[in-house]
Structures are given as structure tokens and as C-alpha cells.
mmCIF file with all atom_site columns, N, CA and C in Angstrom:
data_model
loop_
_atom_site.group_PDB
_atom_site.id
_atom_site.type_symbol
_atom_site.label_atom_id
_atom_site.label_alt_id
_atom_site.label_comp_id
_atom_site.label_asym_id
_atom_site.label_entity_id
_atom_site.label_seq_id
_atom_site.pdbx_PDB_ins_code
_atom_site.Cartn_x
_atom_site.Cartn_y
_atom_site.Cartn_z
_atom_site.occupancy
_atom_site.B_iso_or_equiv
_atom_site.pdbx_formal_charge
_atom_site.auth_seq_id
_atom_site.auth_comp_id
_atom_site.auth_asym_id
_atom_site.auth_atom_id
_atom_site.pdbx_PDB_model_num
ATOM 1   N N  . MET A 1 1  ? -11.468 2.082   -15.180 1.00 0.00 ? 35  MET A N  1
ATOM 2   C CA . MET A 1 1  ? -10.471 1.036   -15.209 1.00 0.00 ? 35  MET A CA 1
ATOM 3   C C  . MET A 1 1  ? -9.984  1.258   -13.857 1.00 0.00 ? 35  MET A C  1
ATOM 4   N N  . ALA A 1 2  ? -9.718  -0.121  -13.231 1.00 0.00 ? 36  ALA A N  1
ATOM 5   C CA . ALA A 1 2  ? -9.136  -0.218  -11.766 1.00 0.00 ? 36  ALA A CA 1
ATOM 6   C C  . ALA A 1 2  ? -7.624  0.142   -11.894 1.00 0.00 ? 36  ALA A C  1
ATOM 7   N N  . VAL A 1 3  ? -7.100  0.586   -10.672 1.00 0.00 ? 37  VAL A N  1
ATOM 8   C CA . VAL A 1 3  ? -5.733  0.935   -10.560 1.00 0.00 ? 37  VAL A CA 1
ATOM 9   C C  . VAL A 1 3  ? -5.030  -0.469  -10.415 1.00 0.00 ? 37  VAL A C  1
ATOM 10  N N  . LYS A 1 4  ? -3.847  -0.628  -11.026 1.00 0.00 ? 38  LYS A N  1
ATOM 11  C CA . LYS A 1 4  ? -2.966  -1.863  -10.846 1.00 0.00 ? 38  LYS A CA 1
ATOM 12  C C  . LYS A 1 4  ? -1.836  -1.341  -9.880  1.00 0.00 ? 38  LYS A C  1
ATOM 13  N N  . VAL A 1 5  ? -1.930  -1.846  -8.667  1.00 0.00 ? 39  VAL A N  1
ATOM 14  C CA . VAL A 1 5  ? -0.892  -1.381  -7.606  1.00 0.00 ? 39  VAL A CA 1
ATOM 15  C C  . VAL A 1 5  ? 0.329   -2.271  -7.884  1.00 0.00 ? 39  VAL A C  1
ATOM 16  N N  . THR A 1 6  ? 1.466   -1.622  -7.714  1.00 0.00 ? 40  THR A N  1
ATOM 17  C CA . THR A 1 6  ? 2.767   -2.189  -7.822  1.00 0.00 ? 40  THR A CA 1
ATOM 18  C C  . THR A 1 6  ? 3.546   -1.808  -6.478  1.00 0.00 ? 40  THR A C  1
ATOM 19  N N  . LYS A 1 7  ? 4.554   -2.608  -6.084  1.00 0.00 ? 41  LYS A N  1
ATOM 20  C CA . LYS A 1 7  ? 5.267   -2.237  -4.873  1.00 0.00 ? 41  LYS A CA 1
ATOM 21  C C  . LYS A 1 7  ? 6.160   -1.036  -4.977  1.00 0.00 ? 41  LYS A C  1
ATOM 22  N N  . ASP A 1 8  ? 6.443   -0.458  -6.172  1.00 0.00 ? 42  ASP A N  1
ATOM 23  C CA . ASP A 1 8  ? 7.115   0.691   -6.353  1.00 0.00 ? 42  ASP A CA 1
ATOM 24  C C  . ASP A 1 8  ? 6.363   2.017   -6.345  1.00 0.00 ? 42  ASP A C  1
ATOM 25  N N  . MET A 1 9  ? 4.943   1.869   -6.082  1.00 0.00 ? 43  MET A N  1
ATOM 26  C CA . MET A 1 9  ? 4.217   3.002   -5.999  1.00 0.00 ? 43  MET A CA 1
ATOM 27  C C  . MET A 1 9  ? 4.356   3.576   -4.462  1.00 0.00 ? 43  MET A C  1
ATOM 28  N N  . THR A 1 10 ? 4.346   4.876   -4.316  1.00 0.00 ? 44  THR A N  1
ATOM 29  C CA . THR A 1 10 ? 4.299   5.433   -2.943  1.00 0.00 ? 44  THR A CA 1
ATOM 30  C C  . THR A 1 10 ? 2.921   5.332   -2.477  1.00 0.00 ? 44  THR A C  1
ATOM 31  N N  . ILE A 1 11 ? 3.037   5.446   -1.073  1.00 0.00 ? 45  ILE A N  1
ATOM 32  C CA . ILE A 1 11 ? 1.738   5.412   -0.292  1.00 0.00 ? 45  ILE A CA 1
ATOM 33  C C  . ILE A 1 11 ? 0.772   6.637   -0.624  1.00 0.00 ? 45  ILE A C  1
ATOM 34  N N  . GLY A 1 12 ? 1.441   7.782   -0.966  1.00 0.00 ? 46  GLY A N  1
ATOM 35  C CA . GLY A 1 12 ? 0.708   8.897   -1.448  1.00 0.00 ? 46  GLY A CA 1
ATOM 36  C C  . GLY A 1 12 ? 0.118   8.690   -2.822  1.00 0.00 ? 46  GLY A C  1
ATOM 37  N N  . GLN A 1 13 ? 0.780   7.957   -3.819  1.00 0.00 ? 47  GLN A N  1
ATOM 38  C CA . GLN A 1 13 ? 0.240   7.816   -5.002  1.00 0.00 ? 47  GLN A CA 1
ATOM 39  C C  . GLN A 1 13 ? -0.911  6.766   -4.921  1.00 0.00 ? 47  GLN A C  1
ATOM 40  N N  . LEU A 1 14 ? -0.764  5.758   -4.109  1.00 0.00 ? 48  LEU A N  1
ATOM 41  C CA . LEU A 1 14 ? -1.755  4.642   -3.929  1.00 0.00 ? 48  LEU A CA 1
ATOM 42  C C  . LEU A 1 14 ? -2.958  5.329   -3.287  1.00 0.00 ? 48  LEU A C  1
ATOM 43  N N  . LEU A 1 15 ? -2.814  6.156   -2.295  1.00 0.00 ? 49  LEU A N  1
ATOM 44  C CA . LEU A 1 15 ? -4.163  6.613   -1.569  1.00 0.00 ? 49  LEU A CA 1
ATOM 45  C C  . LEU A 1 15 ? -4.821  7.633   -2.506  1.00 0.00 ? 49  LEU A C  1
ATOM 46  N N  . GLY A 1 16 ? -4.040  8.399   -3.349  1.00 0.00 ? 50  GLY A N  1
ATOM 47  C CA . GLY A 1 16 ? -4.631  9.299   -4.306  1.00 0.00 ? 50  GLY A CA 1
ATOM 48  C C  . GLY A 1 16 ? -5.371  8.689   -5.450  1.00 0.00 ? 50  GLY A C  1
ATOM 49  N N  . ALA A 1 17 ? -4.885  7.446   -5.811  1.00 0.00 ? 51  ALA A N  1
ATOM 50  C CA . ALA A 1 17 ? -5.554  6.712   -6.933  1.00 0.00 ? 51  ALA A CA 1
ATOM 51  C C  . ALA A 1 17 ? -6.646  5.710   -6.341  1.00 0.00 ? 51  ALA A C  1
ATOM 52  N N  . ALA A 1 18 ? -6.430  5.246   -5.138  1.00 0.00 ? 52  ALA A N  1
ATOM 53  C CA . ALA A 1 18 ? -7.398  4.159   -4.640  1.00 0.00 ? 52  ALA A CA 1
ATOM 54  C C  . ALA A 1 18 ? -7.479  4.426   -3.115  1.00 0.00 ? 52  ALA A C  1
ATOM 55  N N  . PRO A 1 19 ? -8.198  5.499   -2.544  1.00 0.00 ? 53  PRO A N  1
ATOM 56  C CA . PRO A 1 19 ? -8.168  5.755   -1.173  1.00 0.00 ? 53  PRO A CA 1
ATOM 57  C C  . PRO A 1 19 ? -8.952  4.705   -0.399  1.00 0.00 ? 53  PRO A C  1
ATOM 58  N N  . MET A 1 20 ? -9.829  3.892   -1.139  1.00 0.00 ? 54  MET A N  1
ATOM 59  C CA . MET A 1 20 ? -10.541 2.723   -0.409  1.00 0.00 ? 54  MET A CA 1
ATOM 60  C C  . MET A 1 20 ? -9.682  1.656   0.094   1.00 0.00 ? 54  MET A C  1
ATOM 61  N N  . VAL A 1 21 ? -8.384  1.701   -0.258  1.00 0.00 ? 55  VAL A N  1
ATOM 62  C CA . VAL A 1 21 ? -7.485  0.645   0.291   1.00 0.00 ? 55  VAL A CA 1
ATOM 63  C C  . VAL A 1 21 ? -6.880  1.060   1.750   1.00 0.00 ? 55  VAL A C  1
ATOM 64  N N  . ALA A 1 22 ? -7.063  2.201   2.137   1.00 0.00 ? 56  ALA A N  1
ATOM 65  C CA . ALA A 1 22 ? -6.648  2.618   3.461   1.00 0.00 ? 56  ALA A CA 1
ATOM 66  C C  . ALA A 1 22 ? -6.877  1.584   4.613   1.00 0.00 ? 56  ALA A C  1
ATOM 67  N N  . PRO A 1 23 ? -8.073  0.955   4.678   1.00 0.00 ? 57  PRO A N  1
ATOM 68  C CA . PRO A 1 23 ? -8.167  -0.045  5.717   1.00 0.00 ? 57  PRO A CA 1
ATOM 69  C C  . PRO A 1 23 ? -7.304  -1.209  5.657   1.00 0.00 ? 57  PRO A C  1
ATOM 70  N N  . VAL A 1 24 ? -6.948  -1.617  4.305   1.00 0.00 ? 58  VAL A N  1
ATOM 71  C CA . VAL A 1 24 ? -5.997  -2.770  4.086   1.00 0.00 ? 58  VAL A CA 1
ATOM 72  C C  . VAL A 1 24 ? -4.668  -2.412  4.705   1.00 0.00 ? 58  VAL A C  1
ATOM 73  N N  . LEU A 1 25 ? -4.237  -1.202  4.412   1.00 0.00 ? 59  LEU A N  1
ATOM 74  C CA . LEU A 1 25 ? -2.952  -0.775  5.021   1.00 0.00 ? 59  LEU A CA 1
ATOM 75  C C  . LEU A 1 25 ? -3.021  -0.735  6.478   1.00 0.00 ? 59  LEU A C  1
ATOM 76  N N  . MET A 1 26 ? -4.059  -0.122  7.004   1.00 0.00 ? 60  MET A N  1
ATOM 77  C CA . MET A 1 26 ? -4.237  -0.124  8.507   1.00 0.00 ? 60  MET A CA 1
ATOM 78  C C  . MET A 1 26 ? -4.272  -1.412  9.137   1.00 0.00 ? 60  MET A C  1
ATOM 79  N N  . GLU A 1 27 ? -4.846  -2.409  8.536   1.00 0.00 ? 61  GLU A N  1
ATOM 80  C CA . GLU A 1 27 ? -4.916  -3.759  9.073   1.00 0.00 ? 61  GLU A CA 1
ATOM 81  C C  . GLU A 1 27 ? -3.446  -4.474  8.930   1.00 0.00 ? 61  GLU A C  1
ATOM 82  N N  . ALA A 1 28 ? -2.667  -4.018  8.085   1.00 0.00 ? 62  ALA A N  1
ATOM 83  C CA . ALA A 1 28 ? -1.401  -4.499  8.074   1.00 0.00 ? 62  ALA A CA 1
ATOM 84  C C  . ALA A 1 28 ? -0.390  -3.868  8.898   1.00 0.00 ? 62  ALA A C  1
ATOM 85  N N  . GLY A 1 29 ? -0.811  -2.828  9.703   1.00 0.00 ? 63  GLY A N  1
ATOM 86  C CA . GLY A 1 29 ? -0.100  -2.176  10.612  1.00 0.00 ? 63  GLY A CA 1
ATOM 87  C C  . GLY A 1 29 ? 0.477   -0.784  10.350  1.00 0.00 ? 63  GLY A C  1
ATOM 88  N N  . MET A 1 30 ? 0.048   -0.332  9.092   1.00 0.00 ? 64  MET A N  1
ATOM 89  C CA . MET A 1 30 ? 0.516   0.960   8.672   1.00 0.00 ? 64  MET A CA 1
ATOM 90  C C  . MET A 1 30 ? -0.447  2.049   9.224   1.00 0.00 ? 64  MET A C  1
ATOM 91  N N  . HIS A 1 31 ? -0.273  2.524   10.458  1.00 0.00 ? 65  HIS A N  1
ATOM 92  C CA . HIS A 1 31 ? -1.292  3.437   11.062  1.00 0.00 ? 65  HIS A CA 1
ATOM 93  C C  . HIS A 1 31 ? -0.978  4.985   10.807  1.00 0.00 ? 65  HIS A C  1
ATOM 94  N N  . CYS A 1 32 ? 0.073   5.171   10.184  1.00 0.00 ? 66  CYS A N  1
ATOM 95  C CA . CYS A 1 32 ? 0.529   6.576   9.850   1.00 0.00 ? 66  CYS A CA 1
ATOM 96  C C  . CYS A 1 32 ? 0.439   6.936   8.433   1.00 0.00 ? 66  CYS A C  1
ATOM 97  N N  . LEU A 1 33 ? -0.591  6.672   7.742   1.00 0.00 ? 67  LEU A N  1
ATOM 98  C CA . LEU A 1 33 ? -0.834  6.997   6.377   1.00 0.00 ? 67  LEU A CA 1
ATOM 99  C C  . LEU A 1 33 ? -0.752  8.378   5.913   1.00 0.00 ? 67  LEU A C  1
ATOM 100 N N  . GLY A 1 34 ? -0.997  9.172   6.859   1.00 0.00 ? 68  GLY A N  1
ATOM 101 C CA . GLY A 1 34 ? -1.089  10.722  6.513   1.00 0.00 ? 68  GLY A CA 1
ATOM 102 C C  . GLY A 1 34 ? 0.257   11.398  6.866   1.00 0.00 ? 68  GLY A C  1
ATOM 103 N N  . CYS A 1 35 ? 1.185   10.774  7.397   1.00 0.00 ? 69  CYS A N  1
ATOM 104 C CA . CYS A 1 35 ? 2.549   11.406  7.862   1.00 0.00 ? 69  CYS A CA 1
ATOM 105 C C  . CYS A 1 35 ? 3.227   11.663  6.492   1.00 0.00 ? 69  CYS A C  1
ATOM 106 N N  . PRO A 1 36 ? 4.011   12.773  6.506   1.00 0.00 ? 70  PRO A N  1
ATOM 107 C CA . PRO A 1 36 ? 4.724   13.140  5.379   1.00 0.00 ? 70  PRO A CA 1
ATOM 108 C C  . PRO A 1 36 ? 5.707   12.153  4.849   1.00 0.00 ? 70  PRO A C  1
ATOM 109 N N  . SER A 1 37 ? 6.439   11.579  5.647   1.00 0.00 ? 71  SER A N  1
ATOM 110 C CA . SER A 1 37 ? 7.360   10.512  5.335   1.00 0.00 ? 71  SER A CA 1
ATOM 111 C C  . SER A 1 37 ? 6.750   9.313   4.573   1.00 0.00 ? 71  SER A C  1
ATOM 112 N N  . ALA A 1 38 ? 5.609   9.011   5.124   1.00 0.00 ? 72  ALA A N  1
ATOM 113 C CA . ALA A 1 38 ? 4.743   7.811   4.684   1.00 0.00 ? 72  ALA A CA 1
ATOM 114 C C  . ALA A 1 38 ? 4.401   8.044   3.349   1.00 0.00 ? 72  ALA A C  1
ATOM 115 N N  . GLN A 1 39 ? 3.893   9.429   3.128   1.00 0.00 ? 73  GLN A N  1
ATOM 116 C CA . GLN A 1 39 ? 3.482   9.656   1.743   1.00 0.00 ? 73  GLN A CA 1
ATOM 117 C C  . GLN A 1 39 ? 4.398   9.428   0.655   1.00 0.00 ? 73  GLN A C  1
ATOM 118 N N  . ALA A 1 40 ? 5.732   9.578   0.982   1.00 0.00 ? 74  ALA A N  1
ATOM 119 C CA . ALA A 1 40 ? 6.669   9.505   -0.019  1.00 0.00 ? 74  ALA A CA 1
ATOM 120 C C  . ALA A 1 40 ? 7.438   8.076   -0.096  1.00 0.00 ? 74  ALA A C  1
ATOM 121 N N  . GLU A 1 41 ? 7.019   7.135   0.976   1.00 0.00 ? 75  GLU A N  1
ATOM 122 C CA . GLU A 1 41 ? 7.589   5.848   0.955   1.00 0.00 ? 75  GLU A CA 1
ATOM 123 C C  . GLU A 1 41 ? 6.888   5.014   -0.021  1.00 0.00 ? 75  GLU A C  1
ATOM 124 N N  . THR A 1 42 ? 7.540   4.068   -0.554  1.00 0.00 ? 76  THR A N  1
ATOM 125 C CA . THR A 1 42 ? 6.989   3.159   -1.492  1.00 0.00 ? 76  THR A CA 1
ATOM 126 C C  . THR A 1 42 ? 6.478   2.049   -0.820  1.00 0.00 ? 76  THR A C  1
ATOM 127 N N  . LEU A 1 43 ? 5.425   1.253   -1.354  1.00 0.00 ? 77  LEU A N  1
ATOM 128 C CA . LEU A 1 43 ? 4.883   0.136   -0.629  1.00 0.00 ? 77  LEU A CA 1
ATOM 129 C C  . LEU A 1 43 ? 5.887   -0.877  -0.272  1.00 0.00 ? 77  LEU A C  1
ATOM 130 N N  . GLU A 1 44 ? 6.953   -1.054  -1.116  1.00 0.00 ? 78  GLU A N  1
ATOM 131 C CA . GLU A 1 44 ? 7.978   -1.923  -0.706  1.00 0.00 ? 78  GLU A CA 1
ATOM 132 C C  . GLU A 1 44 ? 8.791   -1.635  0.485   1.00 0.00 ? 78  GLU A C  1
ATOM 133 N N  . GLU A 1 45 ? 8.969   -0.175  0.587   1.00 0.00 ? 79  GLU A N  1
ATOM 134 C CA . GLU A 1 45 ? 9.836   0.333   1.729   1.00 0.00 ? 79  GLU A CA 1
ATOM 135 C C  . GLU A 1 45 ? 8.871   0.243   3.070   1.00 0.00 ? 79  GLU A C  1
ATOM 136 N N  . ALA A 1 46 ? 7.686   0.515   2.878   1.00 0.00 ? 80  ALA A N  1
ATOM 137 C CA . ALA A 1 46 ? 6.745   0.527   4.002   1.00 0.00 ? 80  ALA A CA 1
ATOM 138 C C  . ALA A 1 46 ? 6.603   -1.025  4.554   1.00 0.00 ? 80  ALA A C  1
ATOM 139 N N  . ALA A 1 47 ? 6.498   -1.880  3.514   1.00 0.00 ? 81  ALA A N  1
ATOM 140 C CA . ALA A 1 47 ? 6.407   -3.250  3.952   1.00 0.00 ? 81  ALA A CA 1
ATOM 141 C C  . ALA A 1 47 ? 7.706   -3.686  4.751   1.00 0.00 ? 81  ALA A C  1
ATOM 142 N N  . MET A 1 48 ? 8.827   -3.281  4.190   1.00 0.00 ? 82  MET A N  1
ATOM 143 C CA . MET A 1 48 ? 9.993   -3.602  4.890   1.00 0.00 ? 82  MET A CA 1
ATOM 144 C C  . MET A 1 48 ? 10.069  -3.164  6.272   1.00 0.00 ? 82  MET A C  1
ATOM 145 N N  . VAL A 1 49 ? 9.781   -1.811  6.437   1.00 0.00 ? 83  VAL A N  1
ATOM 146 C CA . VAL A 1 49 ? 9.737   -1.287  7.753   1.00 0.00 ? 83  VAL A CA 1
ATOM 147 C C  . VAL A 1 49 ? 8.879   -1.858  8.799   1.00 0.00 ? 83  VAL A C  1
ATOM 148 N N  . HIS A 1 50 ? 7.793   -2.528  8.200   1.00 0.00 ? 84  HIS A N  1
ATOM 149 C CA . HIS A 1 50 ? 6.799   -3.165  9.093   1.00 0.00 ? 84  HIS A CA 1
ATOM 150 C C  . HIS A 1 50 ? 6.888   -4.645  9.069   1.00 0.00 ? 84  HIS A C  1
ATOM 151 N N  . GLY A 1 51 ? 7.976   -5.070  8.571   1.00 0.00 ? 85  GLY A N  1
ATOM 152 C CA . GLY A 1 51 ? 8.192   -6.496  8.548   1.00 0.00 ? 85  GLY A CA 1
ATOM 153 C C  . GLY A 1 51 ? 7.127   -7.438  7.696   1.00 0.00 ? 85  GLY A C  1
ATOM 154 N N  . LEU A 1 52 ? 6.810   -6.830  6.619   1.00 0.00 ? 86  LEU A N  1
ATOM 155 C CA . LEU A 1 52 ? 5.709   -7.534  5.871   1.00 0.00 ? 86  LEU A CA 1
ATOM 156 C C  . LEU A 1 52 ? 6.281   -7.922  4.538   1.00 0.00 ? 86  LEU A C  1
ATOM 157 N N  . ASP A 1 53 ? 5.727   -8.857  3.805   1.00 0.00 ? 87  ASP A N  1
ATOM 158 C CA . ASP A 1 53 ? 6.145   -9.329  2.494   1.00 0.00 ? 87  ASP A CA 1
ATOM 159 C C  . ASP A 1 53 ? 5.424   -8.331  1.516   1.00 0.00 ? 87  ASP A C  1
ATOM 160 N N  . ALA A 1 54 ? 6.185   -7.596  0.840   1.00 0.00 ? 88  ALA A N  1
ATOM 161 C CA . ALA A 1 54 ? 5.656   -6.564  -0.081  1.00 0.00 ? 88  ALA A CA 1
ATOM 162 C C  . ALA A 1 54 ? 4.799   -7.204  -1.192  1.00 0.00 ? 88  ALA A C  1
ATOM 163 N N  . ASP A 1 55 ? 5.199   -8.462  -1.684  1.00 0.00 ? 89  ASP A N  1
ATOM 164 C CA . ASP A 1 55 ? 4.460   -9.069  -2.655  1.00 0.00 ? 89  ASP A CA 1
ATOM 165 C C  . ASP A 1 55 ? 3.009   -9.373  -2.142  1.00 0.00 ? 89  ASP A C  1
ATOM 166 N N  . LEU A 1 56 ? 3.011   -9.978  -1.047  1.00 0.00 ? 90  LEU A N  1
ATOM 167 C CA . LEU A 1 56 ? 1.705   -10.351 -0.423  1.00 0.00 ? 90  LEU A CA 1
ATOM 168 C C  . LEU A 1 56 ? 0.816   -9.190  -0.115  1.00 0.00 ? 90  LEU A C  1
ATOM 169 N N  . LEU A 1 57 ? 1.349   -8.085  0.343   1.00 0.00 ? 91  LEU A N  1
ATOM 170 C CA . LEU A 1 57 ? 0.656   -6.756  0.587   1.00 0.00 ? 91  LEU A CA 1
ATOM 171 C C  . LEU A 1 57 ? 0.096   -6.203  -0.764  1.00 0.00 ? 91  LEU A C  1
ATOM 172 N N  . VAL A 1 58 ? 0.813   -6.288  -1.786  1.00 0.00 ? 92  VAL A N  1
ATOM 173 C CA . VAL A 1 58 ? 0.312   -5.761  -3.053  1.00 0.00 ? 92  VAL A CA 1
ATOM 174 C C  . VAL A 1 58 ? -0.834  -6.720  -3.578  1.00 0.00 ? 92  VAL A C  1
ATOM 175 N N  . GLU A 1 59 ? -0.553  -8.029  -3.347  1.00 0.00 ? 93  GLU A N  1
ATOM 176 C CA . GLU A 1 59 ? -1.723  -8.932  -3.787  1.00 0.00 ? 93  GLU A CA 1
ATOM 177 C C  . GLU A 1 59 ? -3.007  -8.539  -2.932  1.00 0.00 ? 93  GLU A C  1
ATOM 178 N N  . LYS A 1 60 ? -2.936  -8.343  -1.725  1.00 0.00 ? 94  LYS A N  1
ATOM 179 C CA . LYS A 1 60 ? -4.196  -8.094  -0.888  1.00 0.00 ? 94  LYS A CA 1
ATOM 180 C C  . LYS A 1 60 ? -4.669  -6.663  -1.316  1.00 0.00 ? 94  LYS A C  1
ATOM 181 N N  . ILE A 1 61 ? -3.826  -5.732  -1.658  1.00 0.00 ? 95  ILE A N  1
ATOM 182 C CA . ILE A 1 61 ? -4.415  -4.345  -2.088  1.00 0.00 ? 95  ILE A CA 1
ATOM 183 C C  . ILE A 1 61 ? -5.106  -4.639  -3.350  1.00 0.00 ? 95  ILE A C  1
ATOM 184 N N  . ASN A 1 62 ? -4.505  -5.206  -4.393  1.00 0.00 ? 96  ASN A N  1
ATOM 185 C CA . ASN A 1 62 ? -5.077  -5.409  -5.643  1.00 0.00 ? 96  ASN A CA 1
ATOM 186 C C  . ASN A 1 62 ? -6.398  -6.235  -5.478  1.00 0.00 ? 96  ASN A C  1
ATOM 187 N N  . ALA A 1 63 ? -6.464  -7.220  -4.645  1.00 0.00 ? 97  ALA A N  1
ATOM 188 C CA . ALA A 1 63 ? -7.593  -8.076  -4.354  1.00 0.00 ? 97  ALA A CA 1
ATOM 189 C C  . ALA A 1 63 ? -8.742  -7.138  -3.840  1.00 0.00 ? 97  ALA A C  1
ATOM 190 N N  . SER A 1 64 ? -8.386  -6.249  -3.023  1.00 0.00 ? 98  SER A N  1
ATOM 191 C CA . SER A 1 64 ? -9.290  -5.344  -2.413  1.00 0.00 ? 98  SER A CA 1
ATOM 192 C C  . SER A 1 64 ? -9.943  -4.379  -3.455  1.00 0.00 ? 98  SER A C  1
ATOM 193 N N  . ILE A 1 65 ? -9.078  -3.902  -4.371  1.00 0.00 ? 99  ILE A N  1
ATOM 194 C CA . ILE A 1 65 ? -9.594  -2.854  -5.424  1.00 0.00 ? 99  ILE A CA 1
ATOM 195 C C  . ILE A 1 65 ? -10.445 -3.694  -6.202  1.00 0.00 ? 99  ILE A C  1
ATOM 196 N N  . ASN A 1 66 ? -10.116 -4.909  -6.643  1.00 0.00 ? 100 ASN A N  1
ATOM 197 C CA . ASN A 1 66 ? -10.942 -5.636  -7.668  1.00 0.00 ? 100 ASN A CA 1
ATOM 198 C C  . ASN A 1 66 ? -12.169 -6.272  -7.020  1.00 0.00 ? 100 ASN A C  1
ATOM 199 N N  . ALA A 1 67 ? -12.418 -6.212  -5.733  1.00 0.00 ? 101 ALA A N  1
ATOM 200 C CA . ALA A 1 67 ? -13.522 -7.042  -5.162  1.00 0.00 ? 101 ALA A CA 1
ATOM 201 C C  . ALA A 1 67 ? -14.883 -6.286  -5.314  1.00 0.00 ? 101 ALA A C  1
#
């Protein structure tokens, strides 16, 4: 069963469950995926820091997982 990503998941949870989405995050400008603070940050928090729409980011991630 595929992972259903939500914006309240941490980067660490997401990468643990679906490591194949790292390129999607990198393309969005999240280049420090291995940083300790990034691991504990939610997708919504990370999107806010990077000036991104969290809902669109989650859509892209889920589309990538389901492709």
C-alpha cells in the first residue's frame, strides 16, 4: 500500500516511509533533508520556511508516490 502524505508529517517520517520523494523536495528548494532540524520539521513548516504552498507540495509528493 502506498504512503498517504499529509502536511503534518515530519520530513523524517516522510523520508523514512517514502525515500523516493527526496528529489521532489530537492526540486522545491529543500536541500538540507538530512539536517537534524529538518528531520523534525513538518512538511507544512518546511513549506512555510521555503515560501511554498504546503497543499501543493503535498499534492506533488503524493503524485510522485502514486506515479
